[in-house]
Amino acid sequence: MALLPPVTLFDAHTHIGVNDPDGFKCTEQELLDTLAFTGSRAVVFPMHEPDGYPRANDRVLAAAAASGGRLVAFCRVDPRAEPVAEIRRCIAAGARGIKLHPRAERFNLDEPAVRDIVAVAEEEHLPVLIHAGRGIPALGAHALAFAKEFPHARFILAHCAVCDLAWIWQRIHEYPNVFLDTSWFSAADQLALYSHIPPGQILYATDIPFGTPQQGVIASLRCALQAGLTPAQLESVAGGQIERILAREDALDLGPAVGAQRIRRDPLLARVEYFLQGAFGIAIGGGDDAEMIDLARLATLVGDDAPQAPLCESIRALLALALTTPLGESLTERFAHIHLLVIAATIAATPDVPVT
């Protein structure tokens, strides 16, 4: 945080729930305790609930009401389970947005019920956060079509919109009611996001419990600094813009995408990043990544007088911690290890951002 201007974090993407088939669990208190590390507020919605969402939405609404303003509730709906009635019920109880998850609920944005959901968002000037990460086909074209037809709804494409980031950057400036959140683990995607998407359309997010604020701040906002965002743009990304969206205010225009001129690779640090990407792939698949971690460690031995030495020293400390954080049997244990690899790889990918 010392590298950033004064910012107030407002996380656009967190969950609570205990029934997700992925195996992750997060209670209301666990979410609040996790956010406390960085003093962050957060948008919160249910994790995947195979038995439906009304009870889960009630739990989220109760958690937000009891949080003293630290949490803002979104309702999650299945388009095939009377979504409009559930959205209206939740809005009346205090919900300030909608979450859709095409992968978990197995639907496409061209289904008629999705239009009905978006029509409610238009009427109420609500944000609709849509899973746009792994496990789904591209959905950006449908999202942009909705954004044009329903200009008072706001659309948040989660996880850096990795399913559409390759092309959507060329058009997104035409759709000021479309935003991308940063809840993703790849420095390459984060750097592409910050260099190619207008900063007023980027929202800081962690994906708790799949991510953490510590990982999110370092892995995402280091990339923002590398890309050259101004203090005002960083303030917007970190929390200012999502706060305006939730208040049904006009989003601020923070200028065009900053461009890729500040994005560079250091050949020695690129070696470190390469080995860490290999370790990540092995670890997330449940394998033994110790050999790749050791190759990354060896790649950091650039010498005390090298300009990369401070970054490499920090990376070695993270790798030592990762090796003492076993992958374990549970996803929670495995991801604690993986988060350290993500942070280390991000440091390698941001050679012009110091470690302090």
Short mmCIF file of C-alpha atoms in Angstrom, two decimals:
data_model
loop_
_atom_site.label_atom_id
_atom_site.label_comp_id
_atom_site.label_asym_id
_atom_site.label_seq_id
_atom_site.Cartn_x
_atom_site.Cartn_y
_atom_site.Cartn_z
CA MET A 1 0.00 0.00 0.00
CA ALA A 2 2.97 2.37 0.51
CA LEU A 3 3.42 2.65 -3.27
CA LEU A 4 -0.16 3.82 -3.77
CA PRO A 5 -1.66 7.26 -3.23
CA PRO A 6 -4.20 7.39 -0.39
CA VAL A 7 -7.02 5.08 -1.51
CA THR A 8 -10.00 3.46 0.15
CA LEU A 9 -10.46 -0.12 -1.01
CA PHE A 10 -13.93 -1.24 -2.05
CA ASP A 11 -13.88 -4.81 -3.33
CA ALA A 12 -16.36 -5.37 -6.17
CA HIS A 13 -16.48 -9.19 -5.95
CA THR A 14 -16.70 -11.39 -2.82
CA HIS A 15 -18.81 -14.34 -1.70
CA ILE A 16 -20.23 -16.08 1.32
CA GLY A 17 -21.52 -19.64 1.38
CA VAL A 18 -20.76 -23.14 2.59
CA ASN A 19 -22.24 -25.40 -0.12
CA ASP A 20 -20.21 -24.56 -3.22
CA PRO A 21 -19.28 -27.72 -5.17
CA ASP A 22 -15.78 -26.24 -5.65
CA GLY A 23 -15.13 -27.04 -1.99
CA PHE A 24 -14.53 -23.49 -0.78
CA LYS A 25 -16.43 -22.12 2.19
CA CYS A 26 -16.70 -18.59 3.57
CA THR A 27 -18.91 -17.41 6.41
CA GLU A 28 -19.94 -13.84 7.06
CA GLN A 29 -17.40 -13.48 9.86
CA GLU A 30 -14.62 -15.05 7.81
CA LEU A 31 -15.29 -12.53 5.05
CA LEU A 32 -15.22 -9.59 7.44
CA ASP A 33 -12.04 -10.89 9.10
CA THR A 34 -10.36 -11.26 5.69
CA LEU A 35 -11.36 -7.76 4.60
CA ALA A 36 -10.05 -6.32 7.88
CA PHE A 37 -6.43 -6.90 6.77
CA THR A 38 -6.76 -4.03 4.31
CA GLY A 39 -9.69 -2.12 5.81
CA SER A 40 -11.72 -2.87 2.68
CA ARG A 41 -15.45 -2.63 2.13
CA ALA A 42 -16.96 -5.14 -0.29
CA VAL A 43 -19.81 -6.16 -2.53
CA VAL A 44 -20.94 -9.65 -1.48
CA PHE A 45 -23.20 -12.29 -3.00
CA PRO A 46 -23.77 -16.04 -2.56
CA MET A 47 -21.41 -18.71 -3.72
CA HIS A 48 -22.84 -21.48 -5.88
CA GLU A 49 -25.88 -23.02 -4.18
CA PRO A 50 -27.02 -26.16 -6.01
CA ASP A 51 -30.37 -26.04 -4.18
CA GLY A 52 -31.22 -22.48 -5.19
CA TYR A 53 -30.68 -18.92 -4.02
CA PRO A 54 -33.55 -17.43 -1.94
CA ARG A 55 -32.17 -18.62 1.41
CA ALA A 56 -28.61 -17.81 0.38
CA ASN A 57 -29.67 -14.32 -0.69
CA ASP A 58 -31.37 -13.82 2.68
CA ARG A 59 -28.12 -14.75 4.41
CA VAL A 60 -26.18 -12.23 2.32
CA LEU A 61 -28.77 -9.52 2.96
CA ALA A 62 -28.62 -10.18 6.71
CA ALA A 63 -24.82 -10.10 6.68
CA ALA A 64 -24.80 -6.77 4.85
CA ALA A 65 -27.41 -5.27 7.18
CA ALA A 66 -25.36 -6.29 10.23
CA SER A 67 -22.00 -5.14 8.84
CA GLY A 68 -22.20 -1.47 9.65
CA GLY A 69 -21.81 -0.54 6.00
CA ARG A 70 -18.78 -2.72 5.33
CA LEU A 71 -20.74 -5.07 3.05
CA VAL A 72 -23.16 -4.30 0.21
CA ALA A 73 -25.44 -7.14 -0.90
CA PHE A 74 -26.03 -8.34 -4.44
CA CYS A 75 -28.62 -11.05 -5.04
CA ARG A 76 -27.67 -14.07 -7.10
CA VAL A 77 -30.29 -15.61 -9.37
CA ASP A 78 -30.73 -18.53 -11.71
CA PRO A 79 -32.48 -17.37 -14.92
CA ARG A 80 -34.55 -20.56 -14.90
CA ALA A 81 -35.88 -20.11 -11.35
CA GLU A 82 -38.26 -17.10 -11.37
CA PRO A 83 -35.43 -14.59 -11.32
CA VAL A 84 -37.45 -11.39 -11.64
CA ALA A 85 -39.57 -12.14 -8.58
CA GLU A 86 -36.44 -13.00 -6.59
CA ILE A 87 -34.65 -9.83 -7.69
CA ARG A 88 -37.59 -7.63 -6.74
CA ARG A 89 -37.89 -9.38 -3.38
CA CYS A 90 -34.19 -8.83 -2.68
CA ILE A 91 -34.22 -5.19 -3.85
CA ALA A 92 -37.02 -4.51 -1.39
CA ALA A 93 -34.85 -6.05 1.33
CA GLY A 94 -31.79 -3.95 0.49
CA ALA A 95 -29.95 -5.62 -2.41
CA ARG A 96 -28.10 -3.14 -4.62
CA GLY A 97 -27.06 -5.35 -7.51
CA ILE A 98 -27.42 -8.69 -9.29
CA LYS A 99 -24.96 -11.57 -9.79
CA LEU A 100 -25.20 -13.96 -12.74
CA HIS A 101 -22.98 -17.02 -13.18
CA PRO A 102 -23.43 -18.60 -16.62
CA ARG A 103 -20.98 -21.45 -15.87
CA ALA A 104 -22.48 -22.57 -12.56
CA GLU A 105 -26.10 -22.23 -13.68
CA ARG A 106 -25.38 -23.41 -17.25
CA PHE A 107 -27.01 -20.69 -19.33
CA ASN A 108 -26.10 -18.26 -22.09
CA LEU A 109 -26.81 -14.53 -22.11
CA ASP A 110 -29.12 -14.91 -25.12
CA GLU A 111 -31.73 -16.80 -23.08
CA PRO A 112 -34.99 -14.80 -22.83
CA ALA A 113 -34.98 -14.77 -19.02
CA VAL A 114 -31.66 -12.92 -19.01
CA ARG A 115 -33.27 -10.04 -20.90
CA ASP A 116 -35.97 -9.92 -18.23
CA ILE A 117 -33.28 -9.69 -15.54
CA VAL A 118 -31.48 -6.91 -17.37
CA ALA A 119 -34.75 -5.03 -17.82
CA VAL A 120 -35.14 -4.91 -14.03
CA ALA A 121 -31.57 -3.66 -13.72
CA GLU A 122 -32.36 -0.94 -16.25
CA GLU A 123 -35.48 0.10 -14.37
CA GLU A 124 -33.66 0.21 -11.02
CA HIS A 125 -30.29 1.52 -12.34
CA LEU A 126 -28.58 -1.55 -10.86
CA PRO A 127 -25.24 -3.21 -11.65
CA VAL A 128 -25.25 -6.76 -13.01
CA LEU A 129 -22.03 -8.64 -12.27
CA ILE A 130 -21.46 -11.53 -14.70
CA HIS A 131 -18.92 -14.34 -14.41
CA ALA A 132 -16.64 -13.85 -17.43
CA GLY A 133 -13.74 -16.10 -16.44
CA ARG A 134 -12.94 -19.75 -16.93
CA GLY A 135 -15.35 -22.42 -18.05
CA ILE A 136 -17.63 -20.48 -20.39
CA PRO A 137 -17.70 -19.45 -24.06
CA ALA A 138 -17.27 -15.79 -24.96
CA LEU A 139 -20.15 -13.60 -23.78
CA GLY A 140 -18.87 -10.09 -24.45
CA ALA A 141 -20.87 -9.51 -27.62
CA HIS A 142 -24.14 -10.17 -25.82
CA ALA A 143 -23.05 -8.01 -22.87
CA LEU A 144 -22.28 -5.07 -25.16
CA ALA A 145 -25.59 -5.48 -26.96
CA PHE A 146 -27.41 -5.33 -23.63
CA ALA A 147 -25.33 -2.32 -22.56
CA LYS A 148 -26.41 -0.41 -25.66
CA GLU A 149 -30.08 -1.36 -25.31
CA PHE A 150 -30.22 -0.78 -21.54
CA PRO A 151 -28.03 2.28 -20.85
CA HIS A 152 -29.14 2.73 -17.22
CA ALA A 153 -28.04 -0.78 -16.21
CA ARG A 154 -24.37 -1.25 -15.38
CA PHE A 155 -22.58 -4.44 -16.45
CA ILE A 156 -19.54 -5.73 -14.58
CA LEU A 157 -17.64 -8.47 -16.43
CA ALA A 158 -15.76 -10.38 -13.75
CA HIS A 159 -12.24 -11.84 -13.82
CA CYS A 160 -10.73 -9.29 -16.25
CA ALA A 161 -13.30 -10.55 -18.79
CA VAL A 162 -10.65 -13.05 -19.84
CA CYS A 163 -13.12 -14.81 -22.14
CA ASP A 164 -13.35 -11.63 -24.26
CA LEU A 165 -10.39 -9.42 -23.30
CA ALA A 166 -8.56 -10.19 -26.58
CA TRP A 167 -11.04 -8.03 -28.54
CA ILE A 168 -13.39 -6.17 -26.23
CA TRP A 169 -10.79 -3.49 -25.48
CA GLN A 170 -11.26 -2.16 -29.02
CA ARG A 171 -14.92 -1.31 -28.37
CA ILE A 172 -15.45 -0.91 -24.66
CA HIS A 173 -14.84 2.84 -24.67
CA GLU A 174 -18.13 3.10 -26.60
CA TYR A 175 -19.99 1.53 -23.65
CA PRO A 176 -19.48 3.64 -20.50
CA ASN A 177 -21.88 1.39 -18.55
CA VAL A 178 -19.61 -1.68 -18.94
CA PHE A 179 -16.86 -2.38 -16.40
CA LEU A 180 -14.29 -5.13 -15.84
CA ASP A 181 -13.26 -6.35 -12.41
CA THR A 182 -9.71 -7.41 -11.54
CA SER A 183 -10.39 -10.70 -9.73
CA TRP A 184 -7.92 -12.80 -11.73
CA PHE A 185 -4.53 -14.39 -11.12
CA SER A 186 -2.50 -13.74 -14.30
CA ALA A 187 -0.15 -10.75 -14.45
CA ALA A 188 -0.29 -10.87 -18.25
CA ASP A 189 -4.07 -10.39 -18.18
CA GLN A 190 -3.82 -7.68 -15.53
CA LEU A 191 -1.26 -5.76 -17.57
CA ALA A 192 -3.42 -6.08 -20.69
CA LEU A 193 -6.41 -4.87 -18.70
CA TYR A 194 -4.71 -1.78 -17.31
CA SER A 195 -3.04 -0.82 -20.56
CA HIS A 196 -6.00 -1.41 -22.90
CA ILE A 197 -9.16 -0.64 -20.87
CA PRO A 198 -10.13 2.92 -19.86
CA PRO A 199 -9.27 3.20 -16.15
CA GLY A 200 -12.74 4.44 -15.26
CA GLN A 201 -14.08 1.08 -16.41
CA ILE A 202 -11.83 -1.06 -14.16
CA LEU A 203 -12.92 -2.15 -10.67
CA TYR A 204 -10.67 -3.67 -7.98
CA ALA A 205 -11.89 -7.11 -6.88
CA THR A 206 -10.55 -10.18 -5.10
CA ASP A 207 -13.05 -13.07 -5.52
CA ILE A 208 -12.83 -13.93 -1.79
CA PRO A 209 -12.55 -16.76 -0.72
CA PHE A 210 -10.87 -17.78 -3.99
CA GLY A 211 -8.58 -14.75 -3.65
CA THR A 212 -7.48 -12.51 -0.80
CA PRO A 213 -7.08 -8.74 -0.34
CA GLN A 214 -3.33 -9.16 0.15
CA GLN A 215 -3.01 -11.00 -3.15
CA GLY A 216 -5.45 -8.65 -4.88
CA VAL A 217 -3.73 -5.44 -3.84
CA ILE A 218 -0.25 -6.66 -4.75
CA ALA A 219 -1.03 -8.69 -7.86
CA SER A 220 -3.49 -6.27 -9.42
CA LEU A 221 -2.45 -2.80 -8.28
CA ARG A 222 1.25 -3.43 -8.99
CA CYS A 223 0.16 -3.94 -12.59
CA ALA A 224 -1.79 -0.67 -12.44
CA LEU A 225 1.35 1.11 -11.26
CA GLN A 226 3.45 -0.54 -13.97
CA ALA A 227 0.92 0.59 -16.58
CA GLY A 228 1.21 4.17 -15.35
CA LEU A 229 -2.23 4.98 -13.92
CA THR A 230 -2.45 8.40 -12.27
CA PRO A 231 -3.40 8.83 -8.58
CA ALA A 232 -6.95 9.82 -9.57
CA GLN A 233 -7.26 6.74 -11.78
CA LEU A 234 -5.91 4.48 -9.03
CA GLU A 235 -8.42 5.94 -6.56
CA SER A 236 -11.23 5.14 -8.98
CA VAL A 237 -10.06 1.57 -9.57
CA ALA A 238 -9.48 0.89 -5.88
CA GLY A 239 -12.96 1.84 -4.80
CA GLY A 240 -14.21 5.22 -5.94
CA GLN A 241 -15.99 4.04 -9.07
CA ILE A 242 -17.80 1.07 -7.53
CA GLU A 243 -19.01 3.36 -4.74
CA ARG A 244 -20.50 5.70 -7.33
CA ILE A 245 -22.11 2.80 -9.19
CA LEU A 246 -23.71 1.47 -6.00
CA ALA A 247 -25.02 4.94 -5.19
CA ARG A 248 -26.68 5.05 -8.65
CA GLU A 249 -24.52 8.05 -9.54
CA ASP A 250 -22.95 8.70 -12.92
CA ALA A 251 -19.61 6.94 -13.31
CA LEU A 252 -16.62 9.23 -13.74
CA ASP A 253 -14.78 9.30 -17.04
CA LEU A 254 -11.09 8.94 -16.12
CA GLY A 255 -9.83 9.22 -19.67
CA PRO A 256 -8.85 6.71 -22.36
CA ALA A 257 -6.82 3.57 -21.85
CA VAL A 258 -3.27 4.50 -20.89
CA GLY A 259 -1.68 2.37 -23.61
CA ALA A 260 1.07 -0.21 -23.53
CA GLN A 261 4.10 2.09 -23.61
CA ARG A 262 4.87 1.46 -19.91
CA ILE A 263 4.54 -2.32 -20.23
CA ARG A 264 7.95 -3.92 -20.61
CA ARG A 265 9.60 -7.22 -19.82
CA ASP A 266 12.95 -7.56 -18.15
CA PRO A 267 14.65 -10.61 -19.72
CA LEU A 268 16.08 -11.86 -16.42
CA LEU A 269 12.80 -11.39 -14.55
CA ALA A 270 10.91 -12.93 -17.47
CA ARG A 271 12.77 -16.18 -16.74
CA VAL A 272 11.53 -16.07 -13.17
CA GLU A 273 7.97 -15.40 -14.30
CA TYR A 274 8.13 -18.29 -16.78
CA PHE A 275 9.12 -20.82 -14.12
CA LEU A 276 6.51 -19.48 -11.73
CA GLN A 277 3.81 -19.82 -14.35
CA GLY A 278 4.86 -23.44 -14.71
CA ALA A 279 4.70 -23.90 -10.94
CA PHE A 280 1.24 -22.33 -10.89
CA GLY A 281 -0.06 -24.74 -13.53
CA ILE A 282 1.28 -27.74 -11.63
CA ALA A 283 0.00 -26.51 -8.26
CA ILE A 284 -3.51 -25.67 -9.39
CA GLY A 285 -3.73 -29.19 -10.82
CA GLY A 286 -2.70 -30.66 -7.47
CA GLY A 287 0.82 -31.70 -8.48
CA ASP A 288 4.23 -31.18 -6.91
CA ASP A 289 5.64 -27.84 -8.06
CA ALA A 290 8.86 -27.91 -5.99
CA GLU A 291 11.15 -28.39 -9.01
CA MET A 292 9.67 -25.41 -10.87
CA ILE A 293 9.87 -23.29 -7.73
CA ASP A 294 13.55 -24.17 -7.41
CA LEU A 295 14.16 -23.21 -11.04
CA ALA A 296 12.47 -19.87 -10.32
CA ARG A 297 14.67 -19.43 -7.23
CA LEU A 298 17.81 -20.11 -9.25
CA ALA A 299 16.66 -17.58 -11.84
CA THR A 300 16.49 -14.91 -9.11
CA LEU A 301 20.22 -15.28 -8.28
CA VAL A 302 21.18 -12.27 -10.37
CA GLY A 303 23.82 -10.94 -7.97
CA ASP A 304 23.58 -8.32 -5.26
CA ASP A 305 24.66 -5.50 -7.58
CA ALA A 306 22.15 -6.23 -10.32
CA PRO A 307 19.30 -3.71 -10.77
CA GLN A 308 16.83 -6.59 -10.42
CA ALA A 309 18.27 -7.64 -7.03
CA PRO A 310 15.64 -6.02 -4.75
CA LEU A 311 12.78 -7.59 -6.68
CA CYS A 312 14.53 -10.95 -6.77
CA GLU A 313 15.15 -10.87 -3.03
CA SER A 314 11.45 -10.30 -2.44
CA ILE A 315 10.54 -13.12 -4.82
CA ARG A 316 12.91 -15.53 -3.03
CA ALA A 317 11.28 -14.69 0.29
CA LEU A 318 7.85 -15.48 -1.17
CA LEU A 319 9.10 -18.76 -2.65
CA ALA A 320 10.62 -19.80 0.67
CA LEU A 321 7.26 -19.12 2.29
CA ALA A 322 5.47 -21.09 -0.44
CA LEU A 323 7.69 -24.11 0.18
CA THR A 324 6.71 -24.02 3.86
CA THR A 325 3.03 -23.69 2.89
CA PRO A 326 2.17 -27.20 1.73
CA LEU A 327 -0.31 -27.77 -1.06
CA GLY A 328 -2.33 -30.00 1.28
CA GLU A 329 -5.46 -31.93 0.50
CA SER A 330 -7.99 -29.08 0.69
CA LEU A 331 -8.49 -26.33 -1.89
CA THR A 332 -8.07 -23.73 0.83
CA GLU A 333 -4.57 -25.01 1.66
CA ARG A 334 -3.64 -25.33 -1.99
CA PHE A 335 -4.73 -21.78 -2.79
CA ALA A 336 -2.75 -20.28 0.10
CA HIS A 337 0.33 -21.76 -1.60
CA ILE A 338 -0.83 -20.67 -5.07
CA HIS A 339 -1.46 -17.08 -3.97
CA LEU A 340 2.21 -16.76 -3.01
CA LEU A 341 3.21 -17.92 -6.50
CA VAL A 342 0.82 -15.40 -8.08
CA ILE A 343 2.29 -12.53 -6.07
CA ALA A 344 5.86 -13.61 -6.86
CA ALA A 345 5.08 -13.89 -10.58
CA THR A 346 3.46 -10.45 -10.56
CA ILE A 347 6.57 -8.91 -9.02
CA ALA A 348 8.61 -10.47 -11.83
CA ALA A 349 6.17 -9.07 -14.41
CA THR A 350 6.33 -5.50 -13.04
CA PRO A 351 10.03 -4.61 -13.20
CA ASP A 352 9.58 -0.85 -12.77
CA VAL A 353 7.53 -1.03 -9.56
CA PRO A 354 9.76 -1.16 -6.48
CA VAL A 355 9.21 -3.36 -3.44
CA THR A 356 9.04 -1.42 -0.19
#
